[in-house]
PDB file of C-alpha atoms and ligand atoms in Angstrom:
ATOM      1  CA  MET A   1     -69.696  28.572-241.535  1.00 28.00           C
ATOM      2  CA  ARG A   2     -66.377  26.837-241.249  1.00 32.00           C
ATOM      3  CA  ARG A   3     -64.597  30.016-242.196  1.00 31.00           C
ATOM      4  CA  ARG A   4     -66.568  32.002-239.653  1.00 31.00           C
ATOM      5  CA  ASN A   5     -65.621  29.516-236.937  1.00 30.00           C
ATOM      6  CA  PHE A   6     -62.022  29.793-237.971  1.00 27.00           C
ATOM      7  CA  LEU A   7     -62.128  33.574-237.832  1.00 29.00           C
ATOM      8  CA  GLN A   8     -63.772  33.498-234.427  1.00 30.00           C
ATOM      9  CA  LEU A   9     -61.208  31.047-233.145  1.00 28.00           C
ATOM     10  CA  THR A  10     -58.422  33.201-234.475  1.00 30.00           C
ATOM     11  CA  ALA A  11     -59.910  36.216-232.797  1.00 32.00           C
ATOM     12  CA  LEU A  12     -60.331  34.405-229.492  1.00 29.00           C
ATOM     13  CA  SER A  13     -56.872  32.919-229.424  1.00 33.00           C
ATOM     14  CA  SER A  14     -55.427  36.237-230.473  1.00 34.00           C
ATOM     15  CA  PHE A  15     -57.144  37.876-227.551  1.00 30.00           C
ATOM     16  CA  ALA A  16     -55.917  35.161-225.199  1.00 31.00           C
ATOM     17  CA  LEU A  17     -52.396  35.555-226.495  1.00 32.00           C
ATOM     18  CA  GLY A  18     -52.589  39.288-226.089  1.00 32.00           C
ATOM     19  CA  VAL A  19     -53.451  39.310-222.420  1.00 29.00           C
ATOM     20  CA  GLY A  20     -50.399  39.528-220.264  1.00 28.00           C
ATOM     21  CA  CYS A  21     -47.797  39.081-222.999  1.00 31.00           C
ATOM     22  CA  LYS A  22     -47.822  42.462-224.575  1.00 35.00           C
ATOM     23  CA  GLN A  23     -44.214  42.369-225.728  1.00 40.00           C
ATOM     24  CA  GLU A  24     -44.606  39.136-227.655  1.00 42.00           C
ATOM     25  CA  LYS A  25     -47.781  39.558-229.666  1.00 43.00           C
ATOM     26  CA  PRO A  26     -48.572  43.206-230.215  1.00 47.00           C
ATOM     27  CA  SER A  27     -49.891  42.558-233.692  1.00 47.00           C
ATOM     28  CA  GLN A  28     -52.540  40.228-232.314  1.00 46.00           C
ATOM     29  CA  TYR A  29     -53.844  42.104-229.314  1.00 42.00           C
ATOM     30  CA  ALA A  30     -54.257  45.229-231.386  1.00 44.00           C
ATOM     31  CA  GLU A  31     -57.170  43.521-233.083  1.00 48.00           C
ATOM     32  CA  SER A  32     -60.287  45.622-233.553  1.00 65.00           C
ATOM     33  CA  MET A  33     -58.575  48.589-232.027  1.00 83.00           C
ATOM     34  CA  LYS A  34     -58.787  52.167-233.181  1.00 92.00           C
ATOM     35  CA  PRO A  35     -56.877  54.300-233.522  1.00 97.00           C
ATOM     36  CA  VAL A  36     -53.565  52.603-234.229  1.00 98.00           C
ATOM     37  CA  VAL A  37     -50.304  53.670-235.836  1.00 98.00           C
ATOM     38  CA  ILE A  38     -47.327  51.543-236.832  1.00 98.00           C
ATOM     39  CA  ALA A  39     -43.957  52.708-238.171  1.00 98.00           C
ATOM     40  CA  THR A  40     -40.671  51.157-239.233  1.00 97.00           C
ATOM     41  CA  TRP A  41     -37.502  51.074-237.111  1.00 95.00           C
ATOM     42  CA  ASN A  42     -36.569  52.558-233.756  1.00 93.00           C
ATOM     43  CA  HIS A  43     -37.114  56.125-234.814  1.00 94.00           C
ATOM     44  CA  GLY A  44     -40.712  55.117-235.478  1.00 96.00           C
ATOM     45  CA  LEU A  45     -41.304  55.538-231.719  1.00 97.00           C
ATOM     46  CA  ALA A  46     -40.885  59.326-231.733  1.00 97.00           C
ATOM     47  CA  ALA A  47     -42.758  59.556-235.017  1.00 98.00           C
ATOM     48  CA  ASN A  48     -45.624  57.464-233.615  1.00 98.00           C
ATOM     49  CA  ALA A  49     -45.866  59.717-230.568  1.00 98.00           C
ATOM     50  CA  ALA A  50     -46.439  62.740-232.818  1.00 98.00           C
ATOM     51  CA  ALA A  51     -48.929  60.837-234.982  1.00 98.00           C
ATOM     52  CA  TRP A  52     -50.769  59.690-231.865  1.00 98.00           C
ATOM     53  CA  LYS A  53     -51.447  63.272-230.798  1.00 98.00           C
ATOM     54  CA  VAL A  54     -53.355  63.729-234.050  1.00 98.00           C
ATOM     55  CA  LEU A  55     -55.165  60.382-233.875  1.00 98.00           C
ATOM     56  CA  SER A  56     -56.162  60.657-230.228  1.00 97.00           C
ATOM     57  CA  SER A  57     -57.813  63.994-230.853  1.00 97.00           C
ATOM     58  CA  ASN A  58     -59.906  62.438-233.628  1.00 96.00           C
ATOM     59  CA  GLY A  59     -57.621  63.721-236.372  1.00 98.00           C
ATOM     60  CA  THR A  60     -57.382  61.956-239.691  1.00 98.00           C
ATOM     61  CA  ALA A  61     -55.000  59.122-240.485  1.00 98.00           C
ATOM     62  CA  LEU A  62     -53.659  61.229-243.346  1.00 98.00           C
ATOM     63  CA  ASP A  63     -52.739  64.130-241.044  1.00 98.00           C
ATOM     64  CA  ALA A  64     -51.323  61.665-238.527  1.00 98.00           C
ATOM     65  CA  VAL A  65     -48.902  59.969-240.908  1.00 98.00           C
ATOM     66  CA  GLU A  66     -47.695  63.265-242.345  1.00 98.00           C
ATOM     67  CA  THR A  67     -47.183  64.721-238.869  1.00 98.00           C
ATOM     68  CA  GLY A  68     -45.499  61.538-237.665  1.00 98.00           C
ATOM     69  CA  VAL A  69     -42.875  61.085-240.348  1.00 98.00           C
ATOM     70  CA  ARG A  70     -41.971  64.780-240.259  1.00 98.00           C
ATOM     71  CA  VAL A  71     -40.360  64.036-236.891  1.00 97.00           C
ATOM     72  CA  SER A  72     -37.833  61.683-238.510  1.00 94.00           C
ATOM     73  CA  GLU A  73     -37.353  64.031-241.455  1.00 96.00           C
ATOM     74  CA  ALA A  74     -36.323  66.855-239.116  1.00 94.00           C
ATOM     75  CA  ASP A  75     -34.094  64.723-236.867  1.00 92.00           C
ATOM     76  CA  PRO A  76     -30.398  65.146-237.777  1.00 90.00           C
ATOM     77  CA  GLN A  77     -29.556  61.932-235.919  1.00 89.00           C
ATOM     78  CA  VAL A  78     -31.620  59.851-238.340  1.00 88.00           C
ATOM     79  CA  ASP A  79     -29.161  59.518-241.200  1.00 85.00           C
ATOM     80  CA  SER A  80     -31.485  57.847-243.675  1.00 89.00           C
ATOM     81  CA  VAL A  81     -34.370  60.330-243.778  1.00 92.00           C
ATOM     82  CA  GLY A  82     -34.609  64.071-244.504  1.00 93.00           C
ATOM     83  CA  TYR A  83     -32.252  66.461-242.695  1.00 91.00           C
ATOM     84  CA  GLY A  84     -29.072  64.600-241.749  1.00 88.00           C
ATOM     85  CA  GLY A  85     -29.643  61.926-244.383  1.00 91.00           C
ATOM     86  CA  LEU A  86     -26.464  60.521-245.925  1.00 92.00           C
ATOM     87  CA  PRO A  87     -25.815  61.969-249.392  1.00 93.00           C
ATOM     88  CA  ASP A  88     -25.383  60.321-252.753  1.00 93.00           C
ATOM     89  CA  ARG A  89     -21.890  59.635-254.114  1.00 91.00           C
ATOM     90  CA  ASP A  90     -21.634  63.248-255.317  1.00 94.00           C
ATOM     91  CA  GLY A  91     -22.344  64.579-251.832  1.00 95.00           C
ATOM     92  CA  ARG A  92     -25.932  65.617-252.564  1.00 97.00           C
ATOM     93  CA  VAL A  93     -28.803  64.779-250.221  1.00 97.00           C
ATOM     94  CA  THR A  94     -31.676  63.662-252.448  1.00 97.00           C
ATOM     95  CA  LEU A  95     -34.983  62.698-250.906  1.00 97.00           C
ATOM     96  CA  ASP A  96     -37.880  60.453-251.908  1.00 98.00           C
ATOM     97  CA  ALA A  97     -41.338  60.401-250.283  1.00 98.00           C
ATOM     98  CA  ALA A  98     -44.889  59.213-250.870  1.00 98.00           C
ATOM     99  CA  ILE A  99     -48.228  59.593-249.146  1.00 98.00           C
ATOM    100  CA  MET A 100     -51.524  57.814-249.798  1.00 98.00           C
ATOM    101  CA  ALA A 101     -55.060  58.255-248.469  1.00 98.00           C
ATOM    102  CA  HIS A 102     -57.939  55.818-247.873  1.00 98.00           C
ATOM    103  CA  ASP A 103     -59.690  57.045-251.016  1.00 98.00           C
ATOM    104  CA  SER A 104     -56.675  56.114-253.177  1.00 98.00           C
ATOM    105  CA  ARG A 105     -55.439  59.655-253.683  1.00 98.00           C
ATOM    106  CA  CYS A 106     -51.657  59.662-253.662  1.00 98.00           C
ATOM    107  CA  GLY A 107     -48.712  61.990-254.087  1.00 98.00           C
ATOM    108  CA  ALA A 108     -44.966  61.589-254.269  1.00 98.00           C
ATOM    109  CA  VAL A 109     -41.661  63.313-254.856  1.00 98.00           C
ATOM    110  CA  ALA A 110     -38.359  61.784-255.889  1.00 98.00           C
ATOM    111  CA  ALA A 111     -34.774  63.036-255.984  1.00 98.00           C
ATOM    112  CA  LEU A 112     -35.864  66.219-254.248  1.00 98.00           C
ATOM    113  CA  GLU A 113     -33.039  68.369-252.844  1.00 98.00           C
ATOM    114  CA  HIS A 114     -32.874  71.146-250.214  1.00 98.00           C
ATOM    115  CA  ILE A 115     -36.344  70.634-248.706  1.00 98.00           C
ATOM    116  CA  MET A 116     -36.524  69.274-245.185  1.00 97.00           C
ATOM    117  CA  HIS A 117     -40.049  67.869-245.425  1.00 98.00           C
ATOM    118  CA  PRO A 118     -40.499  65.982-248.692  1.00 98.00           C
ATOM    119  CA  ILE A 119     -43.565  64.244-247.248  1.00 98.00           C
ATOM    120  CA  SER A 120     -45.403  67.565-247.070  1.00 98.00           C
ATOM    121  CA  VAL A 121     -44.402  68.366-250.640  1.00 98.00           C
ATOM    122  CA  ALA A 122     -45.723  64.929-251.662  1.00 98.00           C
ATOM    123  CA  ARG A 123     -49.011  65.733-249.966  1.00 98.00           C
ATOM    124  CA  LEU A 124     -49.293  69.006-251.858  1.00 98.00           C
ATOM    125  CA  VAL A 125     -48.499  67.241-255.138  1.00 98.00           C
ATOM    126  CA  MET A 126     -51.518  65.076-254.304  1.00 98.00           C
ATOM    127  CA  GLU A 127     -53.758  67.943-253.274  1.00 98.00           C
ATOM    128  CA  LYS A 128     -52.734  70.802-255.525  1.00 98.00           C
ATOM    129  CA  THR A 129     -51.585  69.348-258.829  1.00 98.00           C
ATOM    130  CA  PRO A 130     -53.227  67.120-261.416  1.00 98.00           C
ATOM    131  CA  HIS A 131     -50.240  64.723-261.050  1.00 98.00           C
ATOM    132  CA  TRP A 132     -49.128  62.091-258.581  1.00 98.00           C
ATOM    133  CA  MET A 133     -45.343  62.525-258.678  1.00 98.00           C
ATOM    134  CA  LEU A 134     -42.808  65.292-259.269  1.00 98.00           C
ATOM    135  CA  VAL A 135     -39.070  64.672-259.438  1.00 98.00           C
ATOM    136  CA  GLY A 136     -35.791  66.552-259.135  1.00 98.00           C
ATOM    137  CA  GLU A 137     -35.761  70.189-260.246  1.00 98.00           C
ATOM    138  CA  GLY A 138     -39.492  70.160-260.959  1.00 98.00           C
ATOM    139  CA  ALA A 139     -40.259  68.958-257.455  1.00 98.00           C
ATOM    140  CA  LEU A 140     -37.988  71.632-255.991  1.00 98.00           C
ATOM    141  CA  GLN A 141     -39.581  74.341-258.111  1.00 98.00           C
ATOM    142  CA  PHE A 142     -43.035  73.255-256.953  1.00 98.00           C
ATOM    143  CA  ALA A 143     -41.931  73.157-253.305  1.00 98.00           C
ATOM    144  CA  LEU A 144     -40.518  76.676-253.504  1.00 98.00           C
ATOM    145  CA  GLU A 145     -43.706  77.917-255.156  1.00 98.00           C
ATOM    146  CA  GLN A 146     -45.624  76.426-252.250  1.00 98.00           C
ATOM    147  CA  GLY A 147     -43.526  78.375-249.754  1.00 98.00           C
ATOM    148  CA  PHE A 148     -41.075  75.702-248.574  1.00 98.00           C
ATOM    149  CA  LYS A 149     -37.648  77.013-247.578  1.00 97.00           C
ATOM    150  CA  LYS A 150     -34.497  76.008-249.449  1.00 97.00           C
ATOM    151  CA  GLU A 151     -32.077  74.583-246.900  1.00 97.00           C
ATOM    152  CA  ASN A 152     -28.760  72.819-246.675  1.00 97.00           C
ATOM    153  CA  LEU A 153     -29.674  69.307-245.532  1.00 96.00           C
ATOM    154  CA  LEU A 154     -26.119  67.948-245.396  1.00 96.00           C
ATOM    155  CA  THR A 155     -25.153  67.988-241.720  1.00 95.00           C
ATOM    156  CA  PRO A 156     -21.465  68.155-240.731  1.00 96.00           C
ATOM    157  CA  GLN A 157     -21.802  64.571-239.473  1.00 95.00           C
ATOM    158  CA  ALA A 158     -23.197  63.275-242.780  1.00 94.00           C
ATOM    159  CA  LYS A 159     -20.611  65.288-244.721  1.00 95.00           C
ATOM    160  CA  ALA A 160     -17.803  63.766-242.680  1.00 94.00           C
ATOM    161  CA  ALA A 161     -19.143  60.260-243.276  1.00 91.00           C
ATOM    162  CA  TRP A 162     -19.337  60.942-247.017  1.00 92.00           C
ATOM    163  CA  GLU A 163     -15.784  62.355-247.079  1.00 93.00           C
ATOM    164  CA  GLN A 164     -14.544  59.283-245.300  1.00 89.00           C
ATOM    165  CA  TRP A 165     -16.336  57.115-247.844  1.00 88.00           C
ATOM    166  CA  LEU A 166     -14.793  59.173-250.669  1.00 89.00           C
ATOM    167  CA  ALA A 167     -11.322  58.726-249.221  1.00 88.00           C
ATOM    168  CA  THR A 168     -11.508  54.999-248.725  1.00 81.00           C
ATOM    169  CA  LYS A 169     -14.469  53.863-250.813  1.00 71.00           C
ATOM    170  CA  THR A 170     -14.489  50.867-248.556  1.00 63.00           C
ATOM    171  CA  TYR A 171     -17.807  51.560-246.939  1.00 56.00           C
ATOM    172  CA  LYS A 172     -20.093  48.637-247.503  1.00 62.00           C
ATOM    173  CA  PRO A 173     -23.539  48.881-245.933  1.00 55.00           C
ATOM    174  CA  THR A 174     -23.962  46.222-243.282  1.00 56.00           C
ATOM    175  CA  ILE A 175     -27.409  44.822-242.747  1.00 53.00           C
ATOM    176  CA  ASN A 176     -29.026  46.745-239.912  1.00 49.00           C
ATOM    177  CA  ALA A 177     -25.705  47.881-238.544  1.00 46.00           C
ATOM    178  CA  GLU A 178     -27.071  51.312-237.948  1.00 49.00           C
ATOM    179  CA  ASN A 179     -30.637  50.336-237.267  1.00 45.00           C
ATOM    180  CA  HIS A 180     -32.199  53.388-238.736  1.00 54.00           C
ATOM    181  CA  ASP A 181     -33.589  53.412-242.205  1.00 85.00           C
ATOM    182  CA  THR A 182     -36.512  54.684-244.229  1.00 94.00           C
ATOM    183  CA  ILE A 183     -39.541  55.563-242.178  1.00 96.00           C
ATOM    184  CA  GLY A 184     -42.781  54.041-243.382  1.00 98.00           C
ATOM    185  CA  MET A 185     -45.882  54.740-241.299  1.00 98.00           C
ATOM    186  CA  LEU A 186     -49.449  53.426-241.473  1.00 98.00           C
ATOM    187  CA  ALA A 187     -52.398  54.656-239.413  1.00 98.00           C
ATOM    188  CA  LEU A 188     -56.045  53.866-238.806  1.00 98.00           C
ATOM    189  CA  ASP A 189     -58.087  56.740-237.399  1.00 98.00           C
ATOM    190  CA  THR A 190     -61.183  56.760-235.203  1.00 96.00           C
ATOM    191  CA  ALA A 191     -63.377  57.184-238.298  1.00 96.00           C
ATOM    192  CA  GLY A 192     -61.973  53.888-239.609  1.00 96.00           C
ATOM    193  CA  HIS A 193     -59.906  55.439-242.403  1.00 98.00           C
ATOM    194  CA  VAL A 194     -56.435  54.215-243.181  1.00 98.00           C
ATOM    195  CA  ALA A 195     -53.488  56.170-244.640  1.00 98.00           C
ATOM    196  CA  GLY A 196     -49.754  55.749-245.139  1.00 98.00           C
ATOM    197  CA  ALA A 197     -46.550  57.705-245.638  1.00 98.00           C
ATOM    198  CA  CYS A 198     -43.010  56.754-246.540  1.00 98.00           C
ATOM    199  CA  THR A 199     -39.944  59.028-246.647  1.00 98.00           C
ATOM    200  CA  THR A 200     -36.217  58.434-247.115  1.00 96.00           C
ATOM    201  CA  SER A 201     -32.862  59.721-248.287  1.00 94.00           C
ATOM    202  CA  GLY A 202     -32.441  56.320-249.918  1.00 94.00           C
ATOM    203  CA  LEU A 203     -29.262  54.322-250.074  1.00 90.00           C
ATOM    204  CA  ALA A 204     -26.174  56.117-248.817  1.00 90.00           C
ATOM    205  CA  TYR A 205     -23.708  56.994-251.610  1.00 90.00           C
ATOM    206  CA  LYS A 206     -26.125  55.928-254.337  1.00 91.00           C
ATOM    207  CA  MET A 207     -25.620  57.179-257.892  1.00 92.00           C
ATOM    208  CA  HIS A 208     -26.984  60.683-258.337  1.00 94.00           C
ATOM    209  CA  GLY A 209     -30.554  60.354-259.614  1.00 95.00           C
ATOM    210  CA  ARG A 210     -31.136  56.894-258.167  1.00 95.00           C
ATOM    211  CA  VAL A 211     -34.674  56.425-256.863  1.00 96.00           C
ATOM    212  CA  GLY A 212     -35.654  53.485-254.679  1.00 95.00           C
ATOM    213  CA  ASP A 213     -38.977  51.897-253.818  1.00 97.00           C
ATOM    214  CA  SER A 214     -40.085  54.415-251.182  1.00 97.00           C
ATOM    215  CA  PRO A 215     -41.829  57.006-253.393  1.00 98.00           C
ATOM    216  CA  ILE A 216     -43.237  54.395-255.762  1.00 98.00           C
ATOM    217  CA  ILE A 217     -46.899  53.730-255.052  1.00 98.00           C
ATOM    218  CA  GLY A 218     -47.364  49.964-254.904  1.00 98.00           C
ATOM    219  CA  ALA A 219     -43.720  49.260-254.085  1.00 98.00           C
ATOM    220  CA  GLY A 220     -42.719  51.277-251.009  1.00 98.00           C
ATOM    221  CA  LEU A 221     -46.264  52.175-249.994  1.00 98.00           C
ATOM    222  CA  PHE A 222     -49.810  51.171-250.783  1.00 99.00           C
ATOM    223  CA  VAL A 223     -53.180  51.961-249.223  1.00 98.00           C
ATOM    224  CA  ASP A 224     -56.596  50.585-250.124  1.00 98.00           C
ATOM    225  CA  GLY A 225     -59.467  51.999-248.088  1.00 98.00           C
ATOM    226  CA  ASP A 226     -61.385  48.726-248.421  1.00 98.00           C
ATOM    227  CA  VAL A 227     -58.561  46.539-247.097  1.00 98.00           C
ATOM    228  CA  GLY A 228     -55.673  48.273-245.335  1.00 98.00           C
ATOM    229  CA  ALA A 229     -52.138  49.444-245.995  1.00 98.00           C
ATOM    230  CA  ALA A 230     -48.534  48.304-246.253  1.00 99.00           C
ATOM    231  CA  THR A 231     -45.110  49.907-246.472  1.00 98.00           C
ATOM    232  CA  ALA A 232     -41.558  48.716-246.971  1.00 98.00           C
ATOM    233  CA  THR A 233     -37.991  49.384-245.935  1.00 97.00           C
ATOM    234  CA  GLY A 234     -34.753  47.859-247.140  1.00 95.00           C
ATOM    235  CA  LEU A 235     -33.156  47.488-250.535  1.00 94.00           C
ATOM    236  CA  GLY A 236     -35.473  49.269-252.962  1.00 94.00           C
ATOM    237  CA  GLU A 237     -34.084  47.471-255.987  1.00 94.00           C
ATOM    238  CA  ALA A 238     -35.351  44.185-254.508  1.00 95.00           C
ATOM    239  CA  ILE A 239     -38.682  45.557-253.266  1.00 96.00           C
ATOM    240  CA  VAL A 240     -39.806  46.985-256.620  1.00 98.00           C
ATOM    241  CA  ARG A 241     -39.403  43.588-258.282  1.00 98.00           C
ATOM    242  CA  ILE A 242     -42.506  42.352-256.500  1.00 98.00           C
ATOM    243  CA  ALA A 243     -44.445  45.625-256.080  1.00 98.00           C
ATOM    244  CA  ALA A 244     -44.324  44.589-252.453  1.00 98.00           C
ATOM    245  CA  SER A 245     -46.749  46.940-250.723  1.00 98.00           C
ATOM    246  CA  HIS A 246     -49.460  46.364-253.289  1.00 98.00           C
ATOM    247  CA  LEU A 247     -48.858  42.625-253.057  1.00 98.00           C
ATOM    248  CA  ILE A 248     -49.230  42.701-249.265  1.00 98.00           C
ATOM    249  CA  VAL A 249     -52.517  44.600-249.486  1.00 98.00           C
ATOM    250  CA  GLU A 250     -53.825  42.116-252.064  1.00 98.00           C
ATOM    251  CA  LEU A 251     -52.789  39.216-249.828  1.00 98.00           C
ATOM    252  CA  MET A 252     -54.748  40.795-246.980  1.00 98.00           C
ATOM    253  CA  ARG A 253     -57.723  41.225-249.305  1.00 98.00           C
ATOM    254  CA  GLN A 254     -57.589  37.473-249.880  1.00 98.00           C
ATOM    255  CA  GLY A 255     -57.976  36.871-246.146  1.00 97.00           C
ATOM    256  CA  ASN A 256     -54.407  36.784-244.836  1.00 98.00           C
ATOM    257  CA  THR A 257     -53.571  38.583-241.621  1.00 98.00           C
ATOM    258  CA  PRO A 258     -51.134  41.490-241.953  1.00 98.00           C
ATOM    259  CA  GLU A 259     -48.323  39.323-240.583  1.00 98.00           C
ATOM    260  CA  GLN A 260     -49.075  36.428-242.932  1.00 98.00           C
ATOM    261  CA  ALA A 261     -49.247  38.839-245.870  1.00 98.00           C
ATOM    262  CA  CYS A 262     -45.847  40.334-245.023  1.00 98.00           C
ATOM    263  CA  LYS A 263     -44.335  36.873-244.719  1.00 98.00           C
ATOM    264  CA  LEU A 264     -45.800  35.653-248.015  1.00 98.00           C
ATOM    265  CA  ALA A 265     -44.502  38.770-249.765  1.00 98.00           C
ATOM    266  CA  LEU A 266     -41.001  38.093-248.435  1.00 98.00           C
ATOM    267  CA  GLU A 267     -41.210  34.541-249.772  1.00 98.00           C
ATOM    268  CA  ARG A 268     -42.037  36.008-253.181  1.00 98.00           C
ATOM    269  CA  LEU A 269     -39.166  38.493-252.839  1.00 98.00           C
ATOM    270  CA  ILE A 270     -36.755  35.639-252.245  1.00 98.00           C
ATOM    271  CA  GLN A 271     -37.939  33.909-255.417  1.00 98.00           C
ATOM    272  CA  LYS A 272     -37.305  37.025-257.477  1.00 98.00           C
ATOM    273  CA  ASN A 273     -34.007  38.123-255.913  1.00 96.00           C
ATOM    274  CA  PRO A 274     -31.279  35.473-256.095  1.00 96.00           C
ATOM    275  CA  HIS A 275     -28.933  37.556-253.904  1.00 93.00           C
ATOM    276  CA  TYR A 276     -31.506  37.735-251.089  1.00 94.00           C
ATOM    277  CA  LYS A 277     -29.047  36.520-248.443  1.00 93.00           C
ATOM    278  CA  GLU A 278     -26.986  39.692-248.798  1.00 90.00           C
ATOM    279  CA  ILE A 279     -29.790  42.184-248.324  1.00 91.00           C
ATOM    280  CA  GLN A 280     -32.309  43.311-245.748  1.00 93.00           C
ATOM    281  CA  VAL A 281     -35.979  44.062-246.344  1.00 96.00           C
ATOM    282  CA  GLY A 282     -38.746  44.727-243.832  1.00 97.00           C
ATOM    283  CA  PHE A 283     -42.492  45.092-244.302  1.00 98.00           C
ATOM    284  CA  ILE A 284     -45.241  46.383-242.015  1.00 98.00           C
ATOM    285  CA  ALA A 285     -48.980  46.158-242.637  1.00 98.00           C
ATOM    286  CA  LEU A 286     -52.281  47.241-241.102  1.00 98.00           C
ATOM    287  CA  ASN A 287     -55.855  46.226-241.870  1.00 98.00           C
ATOM    288  CA  LEU A 288     -59.166  47.968-241.264  1.00 97.00           C
ATOM    289  CA  GLN A 289     -59.752  46.025-238.039  1.00 96.00           C
ATOM    290  CA  GLY A 290     -56.630  47.624-236.587  1.00 96.00           C
ATOM    291  CA  GLN A 291     -54.664  44.376-236.811  1.00 97.00           C
ATOM    292  CA  THR A 292     -51.020  44.979-237.558  1.00 98.00           C
ATOM    293  CA  GLY A 293     -48.158  42.758-238.620  1.00 98.00           C
ATOM    294  CA  ALA A 294     -44.561  42.898-239.753  1.00 98.00           C
ATOM    295  CA  TYR A 295     -41.837  40.644-241.117  1.00 98.00           C
ATOM    296  CA  GLY A 296     -38.134  41.097-241.783  1.00 96.00           C
ATOM    297  CA  LEU A 297     -36.013  39.145-244.202  1.00 96.00           C
ATOM    298  CA  GLN A 298     -33.070  39.056-241.785  1.00 94.00           C
ATOM    299  CA  LYS A 299     -33.019  39.314-238.030  1.00 93.00           C
ATOM    300  CA  GLY A 300     -32.988  42.845-236.641  1.00 93.00           C
ATOM    301  CA  PHE A 301     -35.939  44.567-238.276  1.00 95.00           C
ATOM    302  CA  THR A 302     -37.776  46.568-235.641  1.00 95.00           C
ATOM    303  CA  TYR A 303     -40.975  48.549-235.732  1.00 97.00           C
ATOM    304  CA  ALA A 304     -42.898  50.833-233.408  1.00 98.00           C
ATOM    305  CA  LEU A 305     -46.549  50.200-232.622  1.00 98.00           C
ATOM    306  CA  HIS A 306     -48.853  52.673-230.899  1.00 98.00           C
ATOM    307  CA  THR A 307     -52.271  51.406-229.799  1.00 96.00           C
ATOM    308  CA  PRO A 308     -54.535  52.765-227.051  1.00 94.00           C
ATOM    309  CA  GLN A 309     -52.339  50.619-224.734  1.00 94.00           C
ATOM    310  CA  GLY A 310     -49.206  52.603-225.474  1.00 96.00           C
ATOM    311  CA  ASN A 311     -46.235  52.989-227.788  1.00 98.00           C
ATOM    312  CA  GLN A 312     -43.704  50.183-227.959  1.00 97.00           C
ATOM    313  CA  LEU A 313     -40.786  48.963-229.994  1.00 97.00           C
ATOM    314  CA  VAL A 314     -41.100  45.421-231.312  1.00 97.00           C
ATOM    315  CA  GLU A 315     -38.654  43.152-233.066  1.00 97.00           C
ATOM    316  CA  ALA A 316     -40.364  41.681-236.119  1.00 97.00           C
ATOM    317  CA  PRO A 317     -40.199  37.964-236.877  1.00 98.00           C
ATOM    318  CA  HIS A 318     -37.743  37.158-239.642  1.00 97.00           C
ATOM    319  CA  LEU A 319     -37.638  34.706-242.485  1.00 96.00           C
ATOM    320  CA  LEU A 320     -33.989  33.713-242.681  1.00 95.00           C
ATOM    321  CA  ALA A 321     -32.120  31.949-239.896  1.00 86.00           C
TER     322      ALA A 321
HETATM  323  N1  LIG B   1     -36.038  51.474-249.267  1.00 67.91           N
HETATM  324  C1  LIG B   1     -35.084  52.548-249.289  1.00 67.91           C
HETATM  325  C2  LIG B   1     -34.512  52.688-250.664  1.00 67.91           C
HETATM  326  O1  LIG B   1     -34.223  51.703-251.300  1.00 67.91           O
HETATM  327  C3  LIG B   1     -33.955  52.404-248.353  1.00 67.91           C
HETATM  328  C4  LIG B   1     -34.214  51.877-246.985  1.00 67.91           C
HETATM  329  O2  LIG B   1     -35.313  51.555-246.610  1.00 67.91           O
HETATM  330  O3  LIG B   1     -33.249  51.797-246.242  1.00 67.91           O
HETATM  331  O4  LIG B   1     -34.297  53.805-251.067  1.00 67.91           O
END
């Protein structure tokens, strides 16, 4: 009884907060809304718009997230995902991606080269193989067998940046300086099913063969059809230490809102990563009621939220001053 009162109160105050202050509390006023799609960073806006076309015509959340993140993968201006992504230290663009459905089916690729849409390869790994992940040459071979085109993904712009890095080796990633990172996207469709996708070129100038959190189910992405979904961006080496996306979903299962769950996961991340002040991490989450939430470790983490009220960019709350 007490708990029910609390939940009702939360719902009422959330509604009150939502009216007339759209910019401040998008995660609250989205309550009980379907469909909804949320994605990391500024480039999440364009990705959301594509996902929304699928969702608003009663498409599935799974189709929506794949369609959505393909926009960032194909955009040469987004230098941390797909085509135009910054290469590893050997000048090779290697891509990681994962996708997960409400019924726990999942697929992923890691260290995949020459294929513009790793998310679609990940989906086919899920749908057409008995496995969940393919990496490197094996992933490329599978993609080619499935009819994907082999392409040069290193744009002149990314090549020039890499050559400059090679010449000076002084490039040190600055937290959020470029404000475009991995795209993680979560959606709830009109049928009430949730799905997620995550795709990245990973850390610029990483060692060849390095794989981050993004294609790792439970770390960079997790979906549970009974609870909701979460995805991550930021330093993969820190995120995997706490299996962050799985943790966030479990925290929601225990009754936390998506925002609370993201915040609690960041508190855990701090405990397990002594160098936390030097890194950035951002989480977004969505539950089956259509409530969304996000939290960044440092200031500057943004996300895009599309509800029936529209598509907007929001700055997430952050943990550190
Ligand atoms: N999480 C990604 C990785 O570690 C990078 C990012 O989100 O910027 O590969």
